[in-house]
CSV table of C-alpha atoms and ligand atoms in Angstrom, one decimal:
chain,number,residue,atom,x,y,z
D,1,MET,CA,-27.5,-14.2,-33.9
D,2,PRO,CA,-28.7,-17.2,-35.9
D,3,ALA,CA,-26.5,-18.6,-38.6
D,4,THR,CA,-27.3,-17.1,-41.9
D,5,LYS,CA,-25.7,-19.7,-44.1
D,6,ALA,CA,-27.2,-23.1,-44.6
D,7,ILE,CA,-26.4,-26.7,-45.7
D,8,LEU,CA,-28.8,-29.3,-47.0
D,9,ILE,CA,-27.3,-32.8,-46.4
D,10,VAL,CA,-29.1,-35.6,-48.3
D,11,ILE,CA,-28.1,-39.2,-47.4
D,12,ASP,CA,-29.7,-41.2,-50.2
D,13,GLY,CA,-32.0,-44.0,-49.1
D,14,LEU,CA,-31.4,-43.6,-45.4
D,15,THR,CA,-34.5,-44.9,-43.5
D,16,PRO,CA,-35.8,-43.2,-40.3
D,17,SER,CA,-35.3,-46.3,-38.3
D,18,VAL,CA,-31.7,-46.7,-39.3
D,19,PHE,CA,-31.0,-43.0,-38.6
D,20,GLU,CA,-32.8,-43.2,-35.2
D,21,ALA,CA,-30.8,-46.4,-34.3
D,22,ALA,CA,-27.5,-44.9,-35.4
D,23,VAL,CA,-27.7,-41.6,-33.4
D,24,GLY,CA,-26.3,-41.8,-30.0
D,25,ASP,CA,-24.5,-45.2,-30.2
D,26,GLY,CA,-21.0,-44.1,-31.2
D,27,ARG,CA,-21.0,-45.5,-34.7
D,28,ALA,CA,-22.1,-42.2,-36.2
D,29,PRO,CA,-20.5,-39.4,-34.2
D,30,ALA,CA,-21.3,-36.6,-36.6
D,31,LEU,CA,-24.9,-37.5,-37.1
D,32,SER,CA,-25.3,-38.1,-33.3
D,33,PHE,CA,-23.9,-34.6,-32.7
D,34,LEU,CA,-26.3,-33.0,-35.1
D,35,ALA,CA,-29.3,-35.0,-33.8
D,36,GLU,CA,-28.5,-33.9,-30.2
D,37,HIS,CA,-28.6,-30.3,-31.2
D,38,GLY,CA,-31.4,-30.4,-33.7
D,39,ASN,CA,-35.2,-30.9,-34.1
D,40,TYR,CA,-36.1,-34.2,-35.5
D,41,ALA,CA,-39.2,-35.8,-37.0
D,42,ARG,CA,-40.1,-38.3,-39.7
D,43,ALA,CA,-41.2,-36.8,-43.0
D,44,VAL,CA,-42.7,-38.1,-46.2
D,45,SER,CA,-41.1,-38.4,-49.7
D,46,THR,CA,-42.9,-38.1,-53.0
D,47,PHE,CA,-44.1,-40.8,-55.4
D,48,PRO,CA,-42.6,-42.7,-57.2
D,49,SER,CA,-40.1,-42.7,-54.3
D,50,LEU,CA,-37.1,-42.9,-56.5
D,51,THR,CA,-34.0,-40.6,-56.5
D,52,PRO,CA,-34.5,-38.5,-59.6
D,53,VAL,CA,-38.1,-37.7,-58.7
D,54,CYS,CA,-37.2,-37.1,-55.0
D,55,VAL,CA,-34.2,-34.9,-55.5
D,56,SER,CA,-36.2,-32.8,-58.0
D,57,SER,CA,-38.8,-32.4,-55.2
D,58,LEU,CA,-36.1,-31.4,-52.7
D,59,ALA,CA,-34.7,-28.8,-55.2
D,60,THR,CA,-38.0,-27.4,-56.4
D,61,GLY,CA,-40.3,-27.7,-53.4
D,62,ALA,CA,-42.8,-29.5,-55.6
D,63,HIS,CA,-44.2,-32.9,-56.4
D,64,PRO,CA,-43.9,-34.3,-60.0
D,65,ASP,CA,-47.1,-32.5,-61.2
D,66,VAL,CA,-45.0,-29.4,-61.0
D,67,HIS,CA,-41.4,-30.5,-61.7
D,68,HIS,CA,-42.3,-33.2,-64.3
D,69,ILE,CA,-39.6,-35.8,-63.5
D,70,PRO,CA,-41.7,-39.0,-63.4
D,71,HIS,CA,-39.5,-42.0,-62.7
D,72,LEU,CA,-36.0,-43.5,-62.9
D,73,VAL,CA,-37.0,-44.7,-66.4
D,74,TRP,CA,-39.8,-43.3,-68.5
D,75,TYR,CA,-41.1,-42.7,-72.0
D,76,ASP,CA,-40.7,-39.2,-73.4
D,77,ARG,CA,-43.8,-38.7,-75.6
D,78,GLU,CA,-42.5,-35.5,-77.1
D,79,ARG,CA,-39.2,-37.1,-78.4
D,80,ALA,CA,-40.8,-40.6,-78.8
D,81,ARG,CA,-38.1,-42.4,-76.8
D,82,THR,CA,-37.3,-44.0,-73.5
D,83,VAL,CA,-35.3,-42.1,-70.9
D,84,GLU,CA,-33.2,-44.1,-68.5
D,85,TYR,CA,-31.5,-42.3,-65.6
D,86,GLY,CA,-29.5,-45.3,-64.4
D,87,SER,CA,-31.7,-48.1,-62.9
D,88,SER,CA,-28.6,-50.3,-63.3
D,89,PHE,CA,-25.5,-50.4,-65.3
D,90,ALA,CA,-27.0,-53.0,-67.6
D,91,ALA,CA,-30.2,-51.0,-68.0
D,92,VAL,CA,-28.1,-48.0,-69.0
D,93,ARG,CA,-26.3,-50.1,-71.6
D,94,ALA,CA,-29.6,-51.5,-72.9
D,95,ALA,CA,-31.0,-48.0,-73.3
D,96,GLY,CA,-27.9,-46.7,-75.0
D,97,MET,CA,-24.9,-45.8,-72.9
D,98,THR,CA,-24.1,-42.3,-74.3
D,99,ARG,CA,-27.7,-41.3,-74.5
D,100,SER,CA,-28.5,-42.4,-70.9
D,101,ILE,CA,-25.4,-40.5,-69.6
D,102,LEU,CA,-26.5,-37.4,-71.4
D,103,ASP,CA,-30.1,-37.8,-70.2
D,104,THR,CA,-28.9,-38.1,-66.6
D,105,ILE,CA,-26.2,-35.4,-66.5
D,106,ILE,CA,-27.5,-32.9,-69.0
D,107,ASN,CA,-31.1,-33.5,-70.3
D,108,MET,CA,-32.8,-34.1,-67.0
D,109,ASN,CA,-32.0,-30.5,-66.0
D,110,ARG,CA,-32.0,-28.9,-69.4
D,111,LEU,CA,-35.0,-30.6,-71.1
D,112,HIS,CA,-37.0,-32.7,-68.6
D,113,LEU,CA,-37.2,-30.5,-65.5
D,114,ALA,CA,-40.2,-28.2,-66.0
D,115,ARG,CA,-39.5,-24.6,-66.9
D,116,ASP,CA,-42.2,-23.4,-64.5
D,117,ALA,CA,-40.5,-25.2,-61.5
D,118,VAL,CA,-38.0,-23.0,-59.7
D,119,THR,CA,-35.0,-24.6,-58.1
D,120,VAL,CA,-33.5,-23.5,-54.8
D,121,TYR,CA,-30.3,-22.5,-56.7
D,122,GLU,CA,-32.2,-20.3,-59.1
D,123,ALA,CA,-34.3,-18.7,-56.3
D,124,LEU,CA,-31.4,-17.9,-54.0
D,125,GLU,CA,-29.0,-16.8,-56.7
D,126,ASP,CA,-31.6,-14.4,-58.1
D,127,ALA,CA,-31.8,-12.9,-54.6
D,128,GLY,CA,-28.0,-12.4,-54.7
D,129,TYR,CA,-26.8,-15.5,-52.7
D,130,THR,CA,-24.1,-17.9,-53.8
D,131,THR,CA,-25.3,-21.5,-54.0
D,132,ALA,CA,-23.2,-24.7,-54.3
D,133,ALA,CA,-24.1,-28.3,-55.1
D,134,ILE,CA,-22.1,-31.5,-54.8
D,135,ASN,CA,-23.2,-34.6,-56.8
D,136,ILE,CA,-27.0,-34.0,-56.8
D,137,THR,CA,-28.6,-34.8,-60.1
D,138,CYS,CA,-31.1,-31.9,-59.8
D,139,TYR,CA,-28.9,-28.9,-60.1
D,140,ARG,CA,-30.4,-26.4,-62.5
D,141,GLY,CA,-29.1,-22.9,-62.0
D,142,ARG,CA,-28.1,-19.8,-63.9
D,143,THR,CA,-24.3,-20.4,-64.4
D,144,PRO,CA,-23.0,-22.2,-67.5
D,145,HIS,CA,-20.4,-24.9,-66.7
D,146,LEU,CA,-18.5,-26.9,-69.3
D,147,PRO,CA,-17.9,-30.6,-68.5
D,148,THR,CA,-14.4,-31.8,-67.8
D,149,LEU,CA,-14.8,-34.4,-70.6
D,150,PRO,CA,-12.6,-33.4,-73.5
D,151,GLY,CA,-14.6,-32.5,-76.7
D,152,VAL,CA,-18.0,-32.0,-75.0
D,153,THR,CA,-19.1,-28.5,-75.6
D,154,ILE,CA,-22.7,-28.5,-74.2
D,155,PRO,CA,-22.7,-26.5,-71.0
D,156,ALA,CA,-24.8,-27.4,-68.0
D,157,TYR,CA,-26.5,-24.6,-66.2
D,158,GLY,CA,-25.9,-25.1,-62.5
D,159,PRO,CA,-25.3,-23.2,-59.3
D,160,LYS,CA,-22.3,-20.9,-59.2
D,161,ARG,CA,-20.2,-23.5,-57.3
D,162,PHE,CA,-21.0,-26.8,-59.1
D,163,PHE,CA,-19.4,-30.2,-58.5
D,164,PHE,CA,-20.8,-33.3,-60.2
D,165,TYR,CA,-18.8,-36.6,-60.1
D,166,ASN,CA,-15.7,-35.0,-61.6
D,167,LEU,CA,-17.8,-34.2,-64.7
D,168,PHE,CA,-18.4,-30.6,-63.7
D,169,GLU,CA,-16.0,-28.8,-61.3
D,170,SER,CA,-16.5,-25.1,-61.0
D,171,ASP,CA,-13.3,-24.8,-58.9
D,172,PRO,CA,-10.1,-26.9,-58.9
D,173,THR,CA,-10.4,-28.5,-55.4
D,174,GLY,CA,-7.9,-31.4,-55.9
D,175,ALA,CA,-10.6,-33.9,-54.9
D,176,PRO,CA,-9.9,-37.5,-56.0
D,177,LEU,CA,-11.7,-39.2,-58.9
D,178,ALA,CA,-15.1,-40.3,-57.9
D,179,ILE,CA,-16.5,-42.8,-60.4
D,180,PHE,CA,-14.6,-45.9,-59.7
D,181,GLY,CA,-14.8,-48.1,-56.6
D,182,ARG,CA,-18.3,-47.1,-55.7
D,183,ALA,CA,-18.9,-50.0,-53.4
D,184,GLN,CA,-16.0,-48.7,-51.2
D,185,GLY,CA,-17.7,-45.4,-50.8
D,186,SER,CA,-15.6,-43.4,-53.2
D,187,ILE,CA,-18.3,-41.0,-54.2
D,188,ASP,CA,-19.0,-39.8,-50.7
D,189,ALA,CA,-15.2,-39.5,-50.2
D,190,TYR,CA,-15.1,-37.2,-53.3
D,191,ALA,CA,-18.0,-35.2,-51.9
D,192,ALA,CA,-16.2,-35.0,-48.6
D,193,ALA,CA,-13.1,-33.6,-50.2
D,194,VAL,CA,-15.1,-31.0,-52.1
D,195,GLY,CA,-17.2,-30.2,-49.1
D,196,ARG,CA,-14.1,-29.7,-47.0
D,197,TRP,CA,-12.7,-27.3,-49.6
D,198,LEU,CA,-15.9,-25.3,-49.8
D,199,VAL,CA,-16.4,-25.0,-46.0
D,200,THR,CA,-12.7,-24.2,-45.4
D,201,ARG,CA,-13.1,-21.2,-47.9
D,202,ASP,CA,-16.5,-20.3,-46.6
D,203,GLY,CA,-17.4,-20.5,-50.3
D,204,PHE,CA,-21.2,-20.4,-50.4
D,205,ASP,CA,-24.3,-19.2,-48.7
D,206,PHE,CA,-26.2,-22.4,-49.4
D,207,LEU,CA,-24.8,-25.8,-50.1
D,208,VAL,CA,-26.5,-29.0,-51.2
D,209,TYR,CA,-24.3,-31.9,-50.0
D,210,TYR,CA,-25.6,-35.1,-51.6
D,211,LEU,CA,-24.3,-38.5,-50.4
D,212,PRO,CA,-25.4,-41.5,-52.6
D,213,ASP,CA,-23.2,-44.3,-51.3
D,214,TYR,CA,-25.6,-45.4,-48.5
D,215,ASP,CA,-28.4,-46.1,-51.0
D,216,PHE,CA,-26.0,-48.2,-53.1
D,217,ALA,CA,-25.0,-50.4,-50.1
D,218,SER,CA,-28.6,-50.6,-48.8
D,219,HIS,CA,-29.8,-52.0,-52.2
D,220,ALA,CA,-27.1,-54.6,-52.1
D,221,HIS,CA,-27.4,-55.7,-48.4
D,222,GLY,CA,-30.9,-54.6,-47.4
D,223,PRO,CA,-31.9,-51.6,-45.4
D,224,ASP,CA,-30.9,-53.0,-42.0
D,225,ASP,CA,-27.4,-54.2,-43.0
D,226,ALA,CA,-25.8,-51.1,-44.4
D,227,PHE,CA,-24.2,-49.7,-41.2
D,228,GLU,CA,-20.8,-49.8,-42.6
D,229,ALA,CA,-21.9,-47.5,-45.4
D,230,LEU,CA,-23.6,-45.3,-42.9
D,231,ALA,CA,-20.4,-44.9,-41.0
D,232,ARG,CA,-18.8,-43.6,-44.2
D,233,SER,CA,-21.7,-41.2,-44.8
D,234,ASP,CA,-21.2,-40.1,-41.2
D,235,ALA,CA,-17.5,-39.5,-41.9
D,236,ALA,CA,-18.4,-37.4,-44.9
D,237,VAL,CA,-20.7,-35.2,-42.7
D,238,GLY,CA,-17.9,-35.2,-40.1
D,239,ALA,CA,-15.5,-33.7,-42.7
D,240,LEU,CA,-17.7,-30.6,-42.9
D,241,LEU,CA,-17.7,-30.2,-39.1
D,242,GLU,CA,-13.9,-30.5,-39.0
D,243,ALA,CA,-13.5,-28.1,-41.9
D,244,ALA,CA,-15.4,-25.5,-40.0
D,245,GLY,CA,-13.0,-25.8,-37.1
D,246,GLY,CA,-15.2,-28.2,-35.0
D,247,PRO,CA,-18.8,-29.1,-34.4
D,248,ASP,CA,-19.7,-26.0,-32.4
D,249,GLU,CA,-18.0,-23.7,-34.9
D,250,PHE,CA,-19.9,-25.5,-37.6
D,251,LEU,CA,-23.3,-24.8,-35.9
D,252,GLU,CA,-22.4,-21.2,-35.3
D,253,ARG,CA,-21.9,-20.7,-39.0
D,254,TYR,CA,-24.5,-22.9,-40.6
D,255,ALA,CA,-28.2,-23.8,-40.3
D,256,VAL,CA,-28.7,-27.4,-41.4
D,257,VAL,CA,-31.3,-29.7,-42.9
D,258,LEU,CA,-30.3,-33.3,-42.9
D,259,CYS,CA,-32.7,-35.8,-44.6
D,260,SER,CA,-32.9,-38.6,-47.1
D,261,ASP,CA,-34.8,-38.6,-50.4
D,262,HIS,CA,-36.7,-41.8,-49.8
D,263,GLY,CA,-36.7,-44.9,-47.7
D,264,GLN,CA,-36.0,-48.5,-48.5
D,265,THR,CA,-37.7,-51.9,-47.8
D,266,HIS,CA,-36.6,-55.5,-48.2
D,267,VAL,CA,-37.4,-57.2,-51.4
D,268,GLU,CA,-37.6,-61.0,-51.7
D,269,ARG,CA,-38.5,-61.4,-55.3
D,270,SER,CA,-38.6,-59.7,-58.7
D,271,ALA,CA,-41.4,-59.5,-61.2
D,272,ARG,CA,-41.5,-58.4,-64.9
D,273,LEU,CA,-44.3,-56.0,-65.5
D,274,GLU,CA,-43.6,-56.3,-69.3
D,275,THR,CA,-44.9,-59.9,-69.3
D,276,VAL,CA,-48.4,-58.7,-68.5
D,277,PHE,CA,-48.5,-56.3,-71.5
D,278,ALA,CA,-46.5,-58.4,-73.9
D,279,ASP,CA,-49.6,-59.1,-76.1
D,280,VAL,CA,-51.0,-55.6,-76.0
D,281,PRO,CA,-50.0,-53.6,-79.1
D,282,GLY,CA,-49.1,-50.1,-78.2
D,283,ALA,CA,-48.5,-50.6,-74.5
D,284,LEU,CA,-45.1,-49.6,-73.4
D,285,VAL,CA,-43.8,-50.5,-70.0
D,286,THR,CA,-41.1,-48.7,-68.0
D,287,ALA,CA,-40.4,-50.3,-64.7
D,288,SER,CA,-37.6,-50.1,-62.1
D,289,ASN,CA,-37.3,-50.8,-58.4
D,290,ARG,CA,-40.8,-50.7,-56.8
D,291,ALA,CA,-42.7,-48.5,-59.3
D,292,GLY,CA,-43.8,-49.1,-62.9
D,293,MET,CA,-45.5,-47.1,-65.6
D,294,ILE,CA,-47.5,-48.2,-68.7
D,295,TYR,CA,-47.7,-45.7,-71.6
D,296,ARG,CA,-50.3,-45.8,-74.3
D,297,LEU,CA,-48.6,-45.4,-77.7
D,298,PRO,CA,-50.8,-44.1,-80.6
D,299,ASN,CA,-51.6,-47.7,-81.7
D,300,CYS,CA,-52.9,-48.8,-78.3
D,301,LYS,CA,-56.5,-49.9,-78.5
D,302,LEU,CA,-57.1,-50.2,-74.7
D,303,ASP,CA,-57.8,-47.1,-72.6
D,304,ALA,CA,-56.0,-46.5,-69.3
D,305,ARG,CA,-58.6,-48.3,-67.3
D,306,GLY,CA,-58.4,-51.3,-69.7
D,307,LEU,CA,-54.7,-51.4,-69.2
D,308,ALA,CA,-55.0,-51.1,-65.4
D,309,GLN,CA,-57.6,-53.9,-65.3
D,310,LEU,CA,-55.0,-56.3,-66.9
D,311,LEU,CA,-53.2,-56.1,-63.5
D,312,ASP,CA,-56.2,-57.3,-61.6
D,313,GLY,CA,-55.1,-60.3,-59.6
D,314,ASP,CA,-51.4,-59.7,-60.2
D,315,ALA,CA,-49.7,-60.2,-56.9
D,316,ALA,CA,-46.8,-57.8,-57.8
D,317,ALA,CA,-49.1,-54.8,-58.3
D,318,GLU,CA,-50.6,-53.6,-55.0
D,319,THR,CA,-52.2,-50.3,-56.3
D,320,VAL,CA,-52.7,-49.4,-59.9
D,321,LEU,CA,-53.3,-45.7,-60.6
D,322,PHE,CA,-54.7,-44.1,-63.8
D,323,ARG,CA,-56.5,-40.9,-64.9
D,324,ASP,CA,-60.2,-40.8,-65.7
D,325,GLY,CA,-61.0,-37.4,-67.1
D,326,GLU,CA,-60.1,-34.9,-64.3
D,327,ASP,CA,-60.0,-37.7,-61.7
D,328,VAL,CA,-57.2,-40.0,-60.6
D,329,ILE,CA,-58.4,-43.5,-59.8
D,330,ALA,CA,-56.6,-46.0,-57.5
D,331,ARG,CA,-57.4,-49.6,-58.3
D,332,ARG,CA,-56.7,-52.2,-55.7
D,333,GLU,CA,-58.0,-55.7,-55.4
D,334,GLY,CA,-60.2,-55.1,-58.4
D,335,GLU,CA,-61.9,-52.1,-57.0
D,336,ASP,CA,-61.7,-48.4,-57.9
D,337,VAL,CA,-61.2,-45.6,-55.4
D,338,ARG,CA,-61.3,-41.9,-56.5
D,339,VAL,CA,-58.1,-40.3,-55.2
D,340,ASP,CA,-58.7,-37.2,-53.1
D,341,PRO,CA,-55.5,-35.0,-53.3
D,342,ASP,CA,-56.3,-33.7,-49.7
D,343,GLY,CA,-57.4,-37.0,-48.3
D,344,VAL,CA,-56.1,-40.4,-47.3
D,345,LEU,CA,-55.4,-43.2,-49.7
D,346,PHE,CA,-55.4,-46.6,-48.0
D,347,ASP,CA,-52.6,-46.4,-45.3
D,348,TYR,CA,-50.0,-44.7,-47.5
D,349,PRO,CA,-48.4,-41.6,-45.9
D,350,ASP,CA,-49.5,-38.5,-47.7
D,351,GLY,CA,-51.1,-41.0,-50.1
D,352,GLY,CA,-53.8,-38.9,-51.7
D,353,ARG,CA,-51.5,-35.9,-52.5
D,354,ARG,CA,-48.6,-38.1,-53.7
D,355,ALA,CA,-50.7,-40.3,-55.9
D,356,TRP,CA,-52.6,-37.4,-57.4
D,357,ALA,CA,-49.4,-35.4,-58.1
D,358,ALA,CA,-47.7,-38.5,-59.7
D,359,LEU,CA,-50.6,-39.0,-62.2
D,360,ASN,CA,-50.9,-35.2,-62.9
D,361,ASN,CA,-47.4,-35.2,-64.3
D,362,PRO,CA,-47.5,-34.9,-68.1
D,363,ASN,CA,-44.5,-37.2,-68.3
D,364,ALA,CA,-46.1,-40.0,-66.2
D,365,GLY,CA,-47.4,-43.2,-67.7
D,366,ASP,CA,-51.1,-43.5,-68.4
D,367,VAL,CA,-51.0,-46.1,-65.7
D,368,VAL,CA,-48.7,-46.0,-62.7
D,369,VAL,CA,-48.1,-49.1,-60.5
D,370,SER,CA,-47.1,-49.1,-56.9
D,371,ALA,CA,-45.5,-52.5,-56.1
D,372,ALA,CA,-46.7,-54.9,-53.4
D,373,PRO,CA,-44.5,-55.4,-50.3
D,374,GLY,CA,-41.3,-57.5,-50.9
D,375,ILE,CA,-41.5,-57.3,-54.7
D,376,GLU,CA,-39.4,-55.3,-57.1
D,377,PHE,CA,-40.0,-54.8,-60.8
D,378,ALA,CA,-37.0,-55.8,-62.9
D,379,ASP,CA,-35.6,-53.0,-65.1
D,380,LEU,CA,-35.0,-52.8,-68.8
D,381,ALA,CA,-32.1,-55.3,-68.6
D,382,GLY,CA,-33.9,-57.6,-66.2
D,383,ARG,CA,-31.8,-56.4,-63.2
D,384,HIS,CA,-33.3,-56.2,-59.6
D,385,HIS,CA,-32.2,-56.3,-56.0
D,386,ALA,CA,-34.1,-59.4,-54.8
D,387,GLY,CA,-32.5,-60.4,-51.5
D,388,GLY,CA,-31.5,-56.8,-50.8
D,389,GLY,CA,-33.4,-53.4,-50.5
D,390,SER,CA,-35.5,-51.3,-52.9
D,391,HIS,CA,-37.9,-48.4,-52.9
D,392,GLY,CA,-40.3,-46.6,-55.2
D,393,SER,CA,-43.8,-47.5,-54.0
D,394,LEU,CA,-46.4,-45.5,-51.9
D,395,ARG,CA,-45.7,-47.8,-49.0
D,396,ARG,CA,-44.6,-46.3,-45.7
D,397,GLY,CA,-41.2,-48.0,-45.7
D,398,ASP,CA,-40.3,-46.7,-49.1
D,399,SER,CA,-41.7,-43.3,-48.4
D,400,GLU,CA,-40.7,-42.2,-44.9
D,401,VAL,CA,-37.5,-40.2,-44.5
D,402,PRO,CA,-35.6,-38.9,-41.4
D,403,MET,CA,-35.8,-35.1,-41.2
D,404,LEU,CA,-33.5,-33.2,-38.9
D,405,THR,CA,-33.1,-29.4,-38.8
D,406,LEU,CA,-30.7,-27.1,-36.9
D,407,GLY,CA,-31.0,-23.4,-36.7
D,408,LEU,CA,-34.3,-23.3,-38.7
D,409,ASP,CA,-37.7,-22.5,-37.3
D,410,ALA,CA,-39.5,-25.5,-38.8
D,411,VAL,CA,-39.1,-29.2,-39.4
D,412,PRO,CA,-40.4,-30.0,-42.9
D,413,GLU,CA,-43.2,-32.6,-42.9
D,414,SER,CA,-42.5,-33.5,-46.5
D,415,ILE,CA,-39.4,-33.4,-48.7
D,416,VAL,CA,-41.3,-30.7,-50.8
D,417,ASP,CA,-41.3,-28.4,-47.7
D,418,VAL,CA,-37.4,-28.4,-47.6
D,419,MET,CA,-37.0,-25.8,-50.4
D,420,PRO,CA,-39.5,-23.3,-49.1
D,421,THR,CA,-38.0,-23.7,-45.6
D,422,VAL,CA,-34.6,-22.9,-46.9
D,423,LEU,CA,-35.9,-19.9,-48.9
D,424,ARG,CA,-37.7,-18.5,-45.9
D,425,HIS,CA,-34.5,-18.8,-43.9
D,426,PHE,CA,-32.8,-16.5,-46.4
D,427,GLY,CA,-35.8,-14.2,-46.5
D,428,VAL,CA,-36.7,-15.2,-50.0
D,429,GLU,CA,-40.4,-15.7,-50.9
D,430,PRO,CA,-41.0,-19.4,-52.0
D,431,PRO,CA,-42.6,-19.9,-55.5
D,432,PRO,CA,-46.4,-19.7,-55.5
D,433,TYR,CA,-46.8,-23.5,-55.9
D,434,ALA,CA,-44.9,-24.3,-52.8
D,435,ARG,CA,-47.3,-25.2,-50.0
D,436,ALA,CA,-47.4,-23.4,-46.7
D,437,LEU,CA,-45.4,-25.0,-43.9
D,438,ALA,CA,-47.5,-26.9,-41.4
D,439,ARG,CA,-45.4,-28.0,-38.6
D,440,ALA,CA,-43.4,-25.5,-36.5
D,441,ALA,CA,-40.4,-26.8,-34.6
O,501,LIG,ZN1,-32.0,-46.4,-54.6
């Protein structure tokens, strides 16, 4: 009988090439075991290929045109202010510490994530299943949870079992404090402690197990020099196997999807997108990692095409996207191409669909920029990862993810196929917007 319960493991920023090199060589025993017993393929992320956008796609089975989370940093037209989910500690401070923390831990789910999008937690719990989430920033569910911070009385609506960096803990697990010592992998260690507790108690039907420490290390050292961090992610996965009583027992009990949310590529230098628009009244830039957005405020005299044309000849901007009526235009090397959502766009994986969906998000900038290789846009506070790794663009290296499944009848081709795959595993009909699965295992 196939396992009925399931776990989605997300190792943030893990590239397919690092995953493929790590399996089978002894440094990553848990990942190697899973890879030996599973179906593997490379899959594609969404655009911008940045964590808040990508984890929303994983949770809702949709691109940003449906879930409405546009970027790591963006301009909220409705509330007339910038939203910063944590490009860097300095950027968070520049945007306002308290507000950024509230935007990230509360408002992203409560206000920014589209009402019409359905999360995997909502869909499964409505069908009578118990869902659990550890540390993933897209967590919207039906159960109110009060934060552990004294004096904060705004509940977050999450899955029944909800653990988020010690700020929300639906059950007392005794897991250690997660926030400090991030470079040493403390967040994944916290996740492992909670995951062990949940698996030991068999406390869920579906668990999202999110491990962010690898991405942090890969930004600092570059995507090919974060093996030490991968070993810690592997240990966090291994903790689940042990808690089930061993690898074979684990597979008897759980179906598994293991993937990352986006890739990473080396960046050699940074660029400030703001400089280009400094003399344009009413043009507001939000940029971070390898994607940027330009918003037209009410006093902006230039239309979207006019703003896009200002980037002609700018070496940092590889492809500049904007809307022209019903169309989405991709401008590259001074020439316009109409984006076909079902077609190719240059050599970007799933390029037409991803570019089209990014621009058809009501929260996206009027202009969206995909960075040239090796270049990162500095954030609000001027921070960047030059010399290390980054992601966010339409380019293959930023956009491809490893996708491994065990006990499921399909390998998702895109991160937006994960949620419908999980729902079908539980016999639950995916939301109408979720596209049909293409590739059978
Ligand atoms: Zn990252």
